[in-house]
Amino acid sequence: MAPALIQEVEDDAGPPTTLELTPVEDTLRHLLLDVAKYIDNTASSDPNSQVKLPEDLAKQPIVLRFTGGWVRDKLLGVPSHDIDVAINRMTGFQFGLRLKEYLEIPGNPEKYGLEGVATSDKQSLKAGTTDKSKTVGGLHKIEANPEKSKHLETVTTRILGLDIDLVNLRKETYTEDSRNPQMEFGTPEEDALRRDATVNAMFYNINTEEIEDFTGRGHDDMQAKMIRTPLGPYQTFKDDPLRVLRLIRFASRLDYKIDQKALIAMRNADIQDALRRKISRERIGVETEKSLRGPDPHEALRLVFDLNLYETIFSDPNVETSEHYDPEIEGWQVMIDTLRDSLENELALATVLVRDAEERFMAWQLAAFVPYRDAPQPDPPAPGRKAPPPIAAQVAKEGIKATNKVTDIVIAAVRNQQEISDLVDAVHIRKRRPEKTVEGEDATARDVLGMAIRRWGSSWRSQAMYAFLIEVVENEGSVEATERKYTAFLQHLQAFDLLDAYSLKPLLDGKALAKALNTPPGIWMKEALDVVMAWQLRNPGVTDPQQAIEEVKQKRGELSHALVRHFLKLTIRPLFAKTKPSTVTPQGRKNTRETLPPKMTMESEDENVMKPWKSEKDAVVLDLLRWAVLALDESLVEEAWHFAVPPILTLLDDWEDKYKQMGAGMLRNLLETTPPQLLERTGLGEVFDETLIPCLSRLPSITPEEESIELLSAVYPALITLSKIRYPTIPPSTSKLSVGEASRLRVKMLDRIIRKGVIQGYSLCDQYPRIVAVLLHELVQLLSELGIESVKHLQYLLPMLTATLSHPLGTAQLQTLLAGVKAMQAVILNCWPRLPDYRGEVLKGLTLCWLRLDTEDVEGVLALRNELLDTVKLLRAALREQSSFDADCAVLVAADNRLSDLLSA
C-alpha cells in the first residue's frame, strides 16, 4: 500500500490493519505458511535446543510474523529486502531445518519457482541475489552462547532475493554488567515490548494478514514522527545501552524526533557509562557507520555531540579515562552545519571533494575526528620501525573498530593536514599577489601540487575535506572566506588538470630508468622515479617515454639536472655522512681551521656502518655518483659543487685503491665542467692536489700491479686537468692571478708531476713493463702541456726512454715499446731546440729498438716499426739545420746494414 493510501486510510478509518505485499513477498509468505503446516502435520524430528520451550507453547500451531523494520518500512512505502520472521514455538534453527527438509521433498520447490536448497558455500553465495534466483541460500546456525550478546538460535537464509532471519519470539532478562540477556520463549507482547522503539515493534501476522501493534503506540508514533521506547527509556537503555545508538540511527534515518524522556535518559551518566562498559566496540562501530552512511549523518552527529556522547563513542577503550586525550569539541555545530550546507547546496568545494557515497561517508567520518585535531603526535619511532598512528587513528581503530581502509585515511588526513593547509594558503596568496616573487620552490607550481597529490594518494579529496573542516572550526567567524580559499585551491588544481594526478601513469618504470642510468636497480629507484614524475608533471606535453630515456642517457636536459640534484643531495650524501673529509667545509670550500686527526681504527671494523656505500646493498650509489658527475655542466656544477666534492674526496681518501681510482676518475670529470673561478673561490685546488699526488706512489710491490695500473691511469689525467683549471692560460677577470703567474704555477705543477710521478715511478718500477707503459703513456700528455718547458727534464727522460726501447726483453712487451716510441716523439716535438745535444741518445734508443724488432715476427711489430720510422722523420725535421745528422746516420748504417730502412733519408 502506498504511503498516500496509508495516510488516507488513517485519516478516514484509523491506522491500516494490513499490508499490500509484492509478488515476491507473497510467494515467500505462502512458502512459510506451507512449511508451518508441514511442521504441524508431521511427526516432530526437531533437534534439541538450548532454549527451553514451555509446555503450553509446544501444543500450539506454528504462527509466523514479519517483524520490526520491515513492517515500519512497508508502512512508509520504503522497499526492504531484509525480513525478520518471528516464530512462536520454534527457534530459528529448528524452523530452518524443517524448511530445508520441506524443500528437499521432490516437487515442493517448484511450487514457488525454486529449484532447491544450496548444497555448498559457493552455491550459497550466488543463491537469492535477485528475485529471479531459484536456489535457497544455505542455512547457518548461530548456537545459543551465554558468553555472546544474542543468546539466540537463529538462521539466516536467502530466498528469492530476500535476506531472511528466522528467530523465535522471546523475552529477555538482563544482568547489571552485560547487555547479553538471558533469553527464553515469549509472547508477541513480550517480544514487542523488549524492542528498542515502538515504530520498530509492530508485526505483520502472515497467518491472519494483519498488522499487530502490541505496544499500542507504534501507529501513533509513526504518525507523529516520534522515536519512543516501548518501556521506560532508562531501563530500556540500562538493559541494552546499544539502543542509545540505534535510536540515534533511526531518528537520523527516518527524520523523526526522539522522545524527550528518552533524550534525558540518553544523557544520563549511568547510561553512558554502561554504553562504554557493556557494549563491544564492534557493535558501536556498526551503528556509527550505519548512521554516517544514512540519509542524515548531520542529525546523527548533532545528537552525538548534543547528548554529550562524543567521548563515549569516539575514544580508545584501551587507554584509561584519566590518561586519555581530552578532545576539543567546541565549534562542532558550525563544522557539521558547514559540511551539510556544502553538500546539500552542491558548492564547488563539495562537488570536487565528494563525488560518491563513499566519499560522502568519509567526509562525515573525518568530521567526527576533527575534535582530535590538536592531539599530540606520538613519539617518533626508533630507526627502522613504523611510525605509530596518530591518536585520532587509534580511536578509529579501537574505538569504533573502523576498517583498515578508513583507519588508513584517518592516518593520512591527520598527517597531511598541515601540508594541505599550507598549500591552500600558498595558492591563496599567489592569487591575491600574483606579482610577488617566489624564493625557492614555488608551492603553486604544477609539479609541486601534483607530487603532493600523489603523496596523499587516492583519498586526497577526503584529506582535503578534513583540512577544510579543521579550518572551519578554528575560524568560526570566517567560514565563507575559508570556503572561498579552498574553492580557489581546487580550481587551481582543476586548471592544472591535477585532480587525478595520483593515478597518472609514469612514463618510466624502475627497470627503464635503471637501464638508462646504466645501473642495477635498487631501493634508490622509488624516489628517483618521483623525480621523473615531477619532470613529467612540469612537461605535460611529453608523452613519449623515449624522450625521457634519451635525456637520461645523454646526461643533458631538465630531467637529467633534476636527477643530479636528487641523487647528490638525497641519495648519495646520506650514505657518505659519516665519512666527510675534514679538508672541506659543508659549503664545499677549503677548510682553513685546524682539526684533530681522525680517530685511528682498524679499517675493517664496522666499515659497512661507517661507509655504507661499500656495502653490497648500497654499492649502486657509486654508479649513481659517477652518472651524476658526468651529467654536470657549467650551468649546474656550482649549485651541485658542495654535494659532489665531499663524496669524491672520501673515495680518494679511502685505503682501497679501487675507490681511489673511482674518485680520481670522478674528480677529473668534475673538473672538466668546473669554471676556474669556482675552483679558485673555494680554494679546493690545493686540496685536490694534495689528495692526488700521494696516489702516484701507489706502486708495486706494495700495491698490486693491476690495481696500480688502474689507479695511475685515473690519477694522471685528473692531475693534468686540475693543472689546466687551477692555472688557466687566460685567468678569469675575477682571478687574483695574472697570465704570467698562472703560467708559471701551471708549469711548476706539471714539473712536480713528472718528477714525483713519472721519473720517480720509473726508478722504482722499471722491472714492471706494464707500469712503465702507463708512465710513458701519461708522459706524452704532460710534455704536450709543458711544451718547451719540457727541456729541463731531458737529462732524466732520455736515458729512461733509451733504456726502455733497448731493453733485451722489450719485444715481449710491445705495448711498452710503443709507449716508449710515442714518448720519444713527444720529446722531439716539445724539446727540439735542445735535441742537437741529445741526438746521440735519441738515436741509440731508436736504433737498438729497431734491431731487436728485426728478429721478431709477431703481431704488432709492423705498427711499431712504422712508429719508429715516423719518429726518425720527426727527428730529421727537428735537426734539419744540423748537417751532421745525416753523417751520423750513415755511420750507423755502415756499422749495421739492417738500419738502412730506418735511417735512410
CSV table of C-alpha atoms in Angstrom, one decimal, residues 267-633:
chain,number,residue,atom,x,y,z
A,267,ARG,CA,22.2,12.0,28.6
A,268,ASN,CA,22.3,10.1,31.9
A,269,ALA,CA,25.9,9.4,33.1
A,270,ASP,CA,25.0,5.9,34.2
A,271,ILE,CA,23.6,5.0,30.7
A,272,GLN,CA,26.7,6.5,29.0
A,273,ASP,CA,28.9,4.5,31.4
A,274,ALA,CA,27.0,1.4,30.6
A,275,LEU,CA,27.3,2.0,26.9
A,276,ARG,CA,31.1,2.4,27.3
A,277,ARG,CA,31.4,-0.6,29.6
A,278,LYS,CA,28.9,-3.2,28.3
A,279,ILE,CA,28.9,-2.8,24.6
A,280,SER,CA,31.5,-4.2,22.3
A,281,ARG,CA,33.3,-1.6,20.2
A,282,GLU,CA,32.5,-3.6,17.1
A,283,ARG,CA,28.7,-3.1,17.8
A,284,ILE,CA,29.3,0.6,18.4
A,285,GLY,CA,31.2,0.9,15.2
A,286,VAL,CA,28.5,-0.9,13.2
A,287,GLU,CA,25.8,1.5,14.5
A,288,THR,CA,28.0,4.6,14.0
A,289,GLU,CA,28.9,3.6,10.4
A,290,LYS,CA,25.2,3.0,9.6
A,291,SER,CA,24.3,6.4,10.9
A,292,LEU,CA,27.0,8.2,9.0
A,293,ARG,CA,26.1,6.3,5.8
A,294,GLY,CA,22.5,7.1,6.3
A,295,PRO,CA,20.4,9.9,4.7
A,296,ASP,CA,21.1,12.4,7.5
A,297,PRO,CA,24.5,12.0,9.1
A,298,HIS,CA,24.3,15.6,10.2
A,299,GLU,CA,21.5,14.8,12.6
A,300,ALA,CA,23.3,11.7,13.8
A,301,LEU,CA,26.4,13.7,14.7
A,302,ARG,CA,24.3,16.5,16.1
A,303,LEU,CA,22.7,14.1,18.5
A,304,VAL,CA,26.0,12.6,19.4
A,305,PHE,CA,27.5,16.0,20.3
A,306,ASP,CA,24.3,17.4,21.8
A,307,LEU,CA,23.8,14.3,24.1
A,308,ASN,CA,27.4,14.5,25.3
A,309,LEU,CA,28.1,11.1,23.8
A,310,TYR,CA,31.1,12.1,21.8
A,311,GLU,CA,33.8,10.8,24.2
A,312,THR,CA,31.7,7.7,25.0
A,313,ILE,CA,31.8,6.7,21.3
A,314,PHE,CA,35.0,8.3,20.0
A,315,SER,CA,37.6,7.2,22.5
A,316,ASP,CA,40.2,4.5,22.8
A,317,PRO,CA,38.9,1.9,25.3
A,318,ASN,CA,42.5,0.6,25.8
A,319,VAL,CA,43.5,3.9,27.4
A,320,GLU,CA,42.5,4.8,30.9
A,321,THR,CA,40.0,7.6,31.1
A,322,SER,CA,42.3,9.7,33.3
A,323,GLU,CA,45.1,9.4,30.7
A,324,HIS,CA,43.0,9.7,27.6
A,325,TYR,CA,43.4,12.9,25.5
A,326,ASP,CA,40.5,15.3,26.1
A,327,PRO,CA,39.1,16.1,22.6
A,328,GLU,CA,38.2,19.7,21.8
A,329,ILE,CA,34.6,19.6,20.7
A,330,GLU,CA,34.0,23.3,20.7
A,331,GLY,CA,32.8,24.5,17.3
A,332,TRP,CA,31.2,21.2,16.4
A,333,GLN,CA,27.9,22.9,15.4
A,334,VAL,CA,29.5,25.2,12.9
A,335,MET,CA,31.5,22.4,11.5
A,336,ILE,CA,28.7,19.9,10.8
A,337,ASP,CA,26.4,22.7,9.6
A,338,THR,CA,29.1,23.8,7.1
A,339,LEU,CA,29.6,20.3,5.9
A,340,ARG,CA,25.8,19.7,5.5
A,341,ASP,CA,25.3,23.0,3.7
A,342,SER,CA,28.3,22.4,1.4
A,343,LEU,CA,26.9,19.0,0.4
A,344,GLU,CA,23.2,20.0,0.1
A,345,ASN,CA,23.9,23.2,-1.9
A,346,GLU,CA,26.4,21.4,-4.1
A,347,LEU,CA,29.1,24.1,-3.6
A,348,ALA,CA,32.1,23.9,-5.9
A,349,LEU,CA,34.2,22.7,-3.0
A,350,ALA,CA,31.9,19.8,-2.2
A,351,THR,CA,31.3,18.7,-5.8
A,352,VAL,CA,35.1,18.3,-6.3
A,353,LEU,CA,35.8,16.6,-2.9
A,354,VAL,CA,32.7,14.4,-2.6
A,355,ARG,CA,32.0,12.5,-5.8
A,356,ASP,CA,30.1,9.5,-4.5
A,357,ALA,CA,28.5,7.8,-1.5
A,358,GLU,CA,31.9,6.5,-0.2
A,359,GLU,CA,33.5,10.0,-0.2
A,360,ARG,CA,30.4,11.4,1.4
A,361,PHE,CA,30.7,8.8,4.2
A,362,MET,CA,34.4,9.6,4.7
A,363,ALA,CA,33.6,13.3,4.9
A,364,TRP,CA,31.3,12.7,7.8
A,365,GLN,CA,33.6,10.1,9.3
A,366,LEU,CA,36.5,12.5,9.3
A,367,ALA,CA,34.3,15.3,10.6
A,368,ALA,CA,33.8,13.1,13.7
A,369,PHE,CA,37.6,13.1,14.3
A,370,VAL,CA,38.1,16.9,14.0
A,371,PRO,CA,38.0,17.3,17.8
A,372,TYR,CA,41.2,15.3,17.9
A,373,ARG,CA,43.0,17.9,15.7
A,374,ASP,CA,45.3,19.2,18.4
A,375,ALA,CA,46.1,15.8,19.9
A,376,PRO,CA,49.8,15.4,20.4
A,377,GLN,CA,51.6,13.3,17.8
A,378,PRO,CA,53.1,10.0,19.1
A,379,ASP,CA,56.8,9.9,19.8
A,380,PRO,CA,58.8,9.3,16.7
A,381,PRO,CA,59.7,5.6,16.2
A,382,ALA,CA,63.1,4.0,16.6
A,383,PRO,CA,65.1,3.8,13.3
A,384,GLY,CA,63.7,1.2,11.0
A,385,ARG,CA,60.3,1.0,12.8
A,386,LYS,CA,57.0,2.1,11.5
A,387,ALA,CA,55.6,5.4,12.8
A,388,PRO,CA,52.8,4.9,15.4
A,389,PRO,CA,49.4,6.1,14.2
A,390,PRO,CA,48.0,9.4,15.4
A,391,ILE,CA,45.6,9.4,18.3
A,392,ALA,CA,42.6,10.0,16.1
A,393,ALA,CA,43.5,6.9,14.0
A,394,GLN,CA,43.9,4.9,17.2
A,395,VAL,CA,40.4,6.0,18.3
A,396,ALA,CA,39.1,5.0,14.8
A,397,LYS,CA,40.7,1.6,15.0
A,398,GLU,CA,39.9,0.7,18.6
A,399,GLY,CA,37.0,3.0,19.5
A,400,ILE,CA,34.7,2.2,16.6
A,401,LYS,CA,36.6,-0.7,15.0
A,402,ALA,CA,36.9,1.1,11.7
A,403,THR,CA,38.1,-0.8,8.8
A,404,ASN,CA,41.7,-0.7,7.8
A,405,LYS,CA,40.8,1.4,4.8
A,406,VAL,CA,39.0,4.0,7.0
A,407,THR,CA,41.8,4.0,9.5
A,408,ASP,CA,44.4,4.5,6.8
A,409,ILE,CA,42.5,7.5,5.5
A,410,VAL,CA,42.3,8.9,9.0
A,411,ILE,CA,46.1,8.5,9.4
A,412,ALA,CA,46.8,10.2,6.1
A,413,ALA,CA,44.3,13.0,6.8
A,414,VAL,CA,45.9,13.8,10.1
A,415,ARG,CA,49.5,13.6,8.9
A,416,ASN,CA,48.9,15.6,5.7
A,417,GLN,CA,46.5,18.2,7.1
A,418,GLN,CA,49.2,20.8,7.7
A,419,GLU,CA,50.8,20.3,4.3
A,420,ILE,CA,47.4,20.6,2.6
A,421,SER,CA,46.5,23.7,4.6
A,422,ASP,CA,49.9,25.3,3.7
A,423,LEU,CA,49.4,24.7,0.0
A,424,VAL,CA,45.9,26.1,0.1
A,425,ASP,CA,47.4,29.2,1.8
A,426,ALA,CA,50.2,29.4,-0.8
A,427,VAL,CA,47.7,29.3,-3.7
A,428,HIS,CA,45.5,31.9,-1.9
A,429,ILE,CA,48.5,34.3,-1.5
A,430,ARG,CA,49.5,33.8,-5.1
A,431,LYS,CA,46.0,34.6,-6.3
A,432,ARG,CA,45.9,37.7,-4.3
A,433,ARG,CA,49.5,38.8,-5.1
A,434,PRO,CA,50.5,37.3,-8.4
A,435,GLU,CA,53.3,39.8,-8.9
A,436,LYS,CA,55.1,38.6,-5.7
A,437,THR,CA,58.5,36.9,-6.4
A,438,VAL,CA,58.7,33.4,-5.0
A,439,GLU,CA,62.0,32.4,-3.4
A,440,GLY,CA,62.9,28.7,-3.6
A,441,GLU,CA,60.4,26.1,-4.7
A,442,ASP,CA,57.1,27.6,-6.0
A,443,ALA,CA,54.4,25.8,-3.9
A,444,THR,CA,51.8,26.7,-6.5
A,445,ALA,CA,53.6,25.1,-9.4
A,446,ARG,CA,52.1,22.2,-11.2
A,447,ASP,CA,54.8,19.7,-10.3
A,448,VAL,CA,54.8,20.6,-6.6
A,449,LEU,CA,51.0,20.3,-6.3
A,450,GLY,CA,50.9,17.2,-8.5
A,451,MET,CA,53.5,15.4,-6.4
A,452,ALA,CA,51.7,16.4,-3.2
A,453,ILE,CA,48.5,14.8,-4.5
A,454,ARG,CA,50.5,11.7,-5.4
A,455,ARG,CA,51.9,11.5,-1.9
A,456,TRP,CA,48.4,12.0,-0.4
A,457,GLY,CA,47.1,9.2,-2.6
A,458,SER,CA,43.7,8.3,-4.0
A,459,SER,CA,42.0,9.6,-0.8
A,460,TRP,CA,43.4,13.1,-1.1
A,461,ARG,CA,39.9,14.6,-1.6
A,462,SER,CA,38.8,13.2,1.8
A,463,GLN,CA,42.0,14.5,3.4
A,464,ALA,CA,41.4,18.0,1.9
A,465,MET,CA,37.9,17.9,3.3
A,466,TYR,CA,39.3,17.1,6.7
A,467,ALA,CA,41.8,20.1,6.5
A,468,PHE,CA,38.9,22.3,5.4
A,469,LEU,CA,36.7,21.3,8.4
A,470,ILE,CA,39.6,22.0,10.8
A,471,GLU,CA,40.0,25.5,9.4
A,472,VAL,CA,36.2,26.0,9.7
A,473,VAL,CA,36.4,25.1,13.4
A,474,GLU,CA,39.4,27.2,14.0
A,475,ASN,CA,38.0,30.2,12.2
A,476,GLU,CA,34.3,30.0,13.0
A,477,GLY,CA,33.7,33.7,12.1
A,478,SER,CA,35.3,33.3,8.6
A,479,VAL,CA,33.5,30.2,7.2
A,480,GLU,CA,32.8,31.9,3.8
A,481,ALA,CA,36.3,33.1,3.5
A,482,THR,CA,37.6,29.6,4.2
A,483,GLU,CA,35.2,28.2,1.6
A,484,ARG,CA,36.4,30.7,-1.0
A,485,LYS,CA,40.1,29.9,-0.2
A,486,TYR,CA,39.6,26.1,-0.6
A,487,THR,CA,37.5,26.6,-3.7
A,488,ALA,CA,40.2,28.7,-5.2
A,489,PHE,CA,42.7,25.9,-4.4
A,490,LEU,CA,40.6,23.3,-6.1
A,491,GLN,CA,40.0,25.5,-9.1
A,492,HIS,CA,43.8,25.9,-9.3
A,493,LEU,CA,44.2,22.1,-9.4
A,494,GLN,CA,41.5,21.8,-12.0
A,495,ALA,CA,43.2,24.4,-14.2
A,496,PHE,CA,46.3,22.3,-14.0
A,497,ASP,CA,44.3,19.1,-14.6
A,498,LEU,CA,45.7,17.6,-11.4
A,499,LEU,CA,42.6,16.2,-9.7
A,500,ASP,CA,43.6,12.7,-10.8
A,501,ALA,CA,47.3,13.2,-10.5
A,502,TYR,CA,47.6,10.3,-8.0
A,503,SER,CA,46.7,7.9,-10.8
A,504,LEU,CA,48.9,9.5,-13.6
A,505,LYS,CA,50.8,6.7,-15.2
A,506,PRO,CA,54.6,7.3,-15.1
A,507,LEU,CA,56.4,7.5,-18.4
A,508,LEU,CA,59.3,5.4,-17.0
A,509,ASP,CA,59.3,2.4,-14.7
A,510,GLY,CA,62.2,1.4,-12.4
A,511,LYS,CA,63.6,-1.0,-14.9
A,512,ALA,CA,63.7,1.5,-17.8
A,513,LEU,CA,65.3,4.2,-15.5
A,514,ALA,CA,68.0,1.8,-14.2
A,515,LYS,CA,68.8,0.8,-17.8
A,516,ALA,CA,69.0,4.4,-18.9
A,517,LEU,CA,71.3,5.2,-16.0
A,518,ASN,CA,73.3,2.0,-16.7
A,519,THR,CA,73.0,1.0,-13.0
A,520,PRO,CA,71.5,-2.0,-11.3
A,521,PRO,CA,68.0,-1.5,-9.8
A,522,GLY,CA,67.7,-0.9,-6.1
A,523,ILE,CA,65.9,0.9,-3.3
A,524,TRP,CA,67.0,4.2,-4.8
A,525,MET,CA,64.5,3.8,-7.7
A,526,LYS,CA,61.4,4.8,-5.9
A,527,GLU,CA,62.5,8.3,-5.0
A,528,ALA,CA,64.2,8.7,-8.4
A,529,LEU,CA,61.0,7.8,-10.2
A,530,ASP,CA,59.3,10.6,-8.2
A,531,VAL,CA,61.9,13.0,-9.7
A,532,VAL,CA,60.9,11.7,-13.1
A,533,MET,CA,57.2,12.1,-12.3
A,534,ALA,CA,57.8,15.7,-11.2
A,535,TRP,CA,59.5,16.4,-14.5
A,536,GLN,CA,56.6,14.7,-16.2
A,537,LEU,CA,54.2,17.0,-14.4
A,538,ARG,CA,56.2,20.0,-15.4
A,539,ASN,CA,56.1,18.9,-19.0
A,540,PRO,CA,52.6,17.6,-19.6
A,541,GLY,CA,53.1,17.7,-23.3
A,542,VAL,CA,55.7,15.0,-23.2
A,543,THR,CA,54.1,11.6,-23.7
A,544,ASP,CA,56.9,9.6,-25.3
A,545,PRO,CA,58.9,7.6,-22.8
A,546,GLN,CA,61.8,7.5,-25.3
A,547,GLN,CA,62.3,11.3,-24.8
A,548,ALA,CA,62.8,10.8,-21.1
A,549,ILE,CA,65.1,7.9,-21.7
A,550,GLU,CA,67.3,9.8,-24.1
A,551,GLU,CA,67.6,12.8,-21.8
A,552,VAL,CA,68.9,10.4,-19.1
A,553,LYS,CA,71.2,8.5,-21.4
A,554,GLN,CA,72.7,11.7,-22.9
A,555,LYS,CA,73.0,13.3,-19.4
A,556,ARG,CA,71.6,16.5,-20.6
A,557,GLY,CA,68.4,18.4,-20.2
A,558,GLU,CA,66.0,19.3,-17.4
A,559,LEU,CA,65.3,15.7,-16.4
A,560,SER,CA,69.0,14.9,-16.0
A,561,HIS,CA,69.6,18.0,-14.0
A,562,ALA,CA,66.7,17.1,-11.7
A,563,LEU,CA,68.1,13.6,-11.2
A,564,VAL,CA,71.5,15.0,-10.5
A,565,ARG,CA,70.2,17.3,-7.8
A,566,HIS,CA,68.2,14.4,-6.3
A,567,PHE,CA,71.0,11.8,-6.3
A,568,LEU,CA,73.7,14.1,-4.9
A,569,LYS,CA,71.5,15.6,-2.2
A,570,LEU,CA,69.2,12.8,-1.1
A,571,THR,CA,70.6,9.5,-2.3
A,572,ILE,CA,74.4,10.0,-2.1
A,573,ARG,CA,75.0,12.5,0.7
A,574,PRO,CA,73.3,10.5,3.4
A,575,LEU,CA,75.5,7.4,2.7
A,576,PHE,CA,78.7,9.5,2.9
A,577,ALA,CA,77.6,11.4,6.0
A,578,LYS,CA,79.8,9.5,8.5
A,579,THR,CA,82.9,9.9,6.3
A,580,LYS,CA,83.0,13.5,5.4
A,581,PRO,CA,86.5,14.8,4.6
A,582,SER,CA,88.0,17.2,7.1
A,583,THR,CA,89.6,19.3,4.4
A,584,VAL,CA,86.3,20.6,3.1
A,585,THR,CA,83.5,22.7,4.7
A,586,PRO,CA,79.8,21.9,4.3
A,587,GLN,CA,79.7,24.7,1.7
A,588,GLY,CA,82.3,23.0,-0.5
A,589,ARG,CA,85.2,25.2,0.4
A,590,LYS,CA,88.7,24.5,1.7
A,591,ASN,CA,88.6,24.1,5.5
A,592,THR,CA,91.2,26.6,6.9
A,593,ARG,CA,90.6,25.6,10.5
A,594,GLU,CA,92.9,23.2,12.3
A,595,THR,CA,91.2,19.9,13.0
A,596,LEU,CA,92.2,16.9,15.1
A,597,PRO,CA,93.4,13.9,13.1
A,598,PRO,CA,90.8,11.3,12.5
A,599,LYS,CA,90.4,8.6,15.1
A,600,MET,CA,92.6,5.6,14.3
A,601,THR,CA,90.6,2.4,13.8
A,602,MET,CA,91.0,-0.8,12.0
A,603,GLU,CA,89.7,-0.3,8.5
A,604,SER,CA,87.7,-3.5,8.7
A,605,GLU,CA,86.0,-2.5,11.9
A,606,ASP,CA,82.3,-1.7,11.3
A,607,GLU,CA,83.3,-0.5,7.8
A,608,ASN,CA,79.8,-1.1,6.4
A,609,VAL,CA,78.4,1.0,9.2
A,610,MET,CA,80.9,3.9,8.8
A,611,LYS,CA,81.0,3.5,5.0
A,612,PRO,CA,77.6,2.1,3.9
A,613,TRP,CA,78.5,3.0,0.3
A,614,LYS,CA,80.8,0.0,0.4
A,615,SER,CA,78.1,-2.5,1.3
A,616,GLU,CA,76.7,-4.7,-1.4
A,617,LYS,CA,73.2,-3.2,-0.7
A,618,ASP,CA,74.3,0.4,-1.3
A,619,ALA,CA,77.2,0.0,-3.7
A,620,VAL,CA,75.0,1.2,-6.5
A,621,VAL,CA,75.3,4.7,-5.1
A,622,LEU,CA,78.8,4.8,-6.7
A,623,ASP,CA,77.3,4.2,-10.1
A,624,LEU,CA,74.8,7.0,-9.4
A,625,LEU,CA,77.6,9.3,-8.2
A,626,ARG,CA,79.5,8.6,-11.4
A,627,TRP,CA,76.4,9.3,-13.5
A,628,ALA,CA,75.6,12.5,-11.7
A,629,VAL,CA,79.2,13.9,-12.1
A,630,LEU,CA,79.2,13.1,-15.8
A,631,ALA,CA,75.8,14.8,-16.1
A,632,LEU,CA,77.1,18.1,-14.6
A,633,ASP,CA,77.6,21.0,-16.9
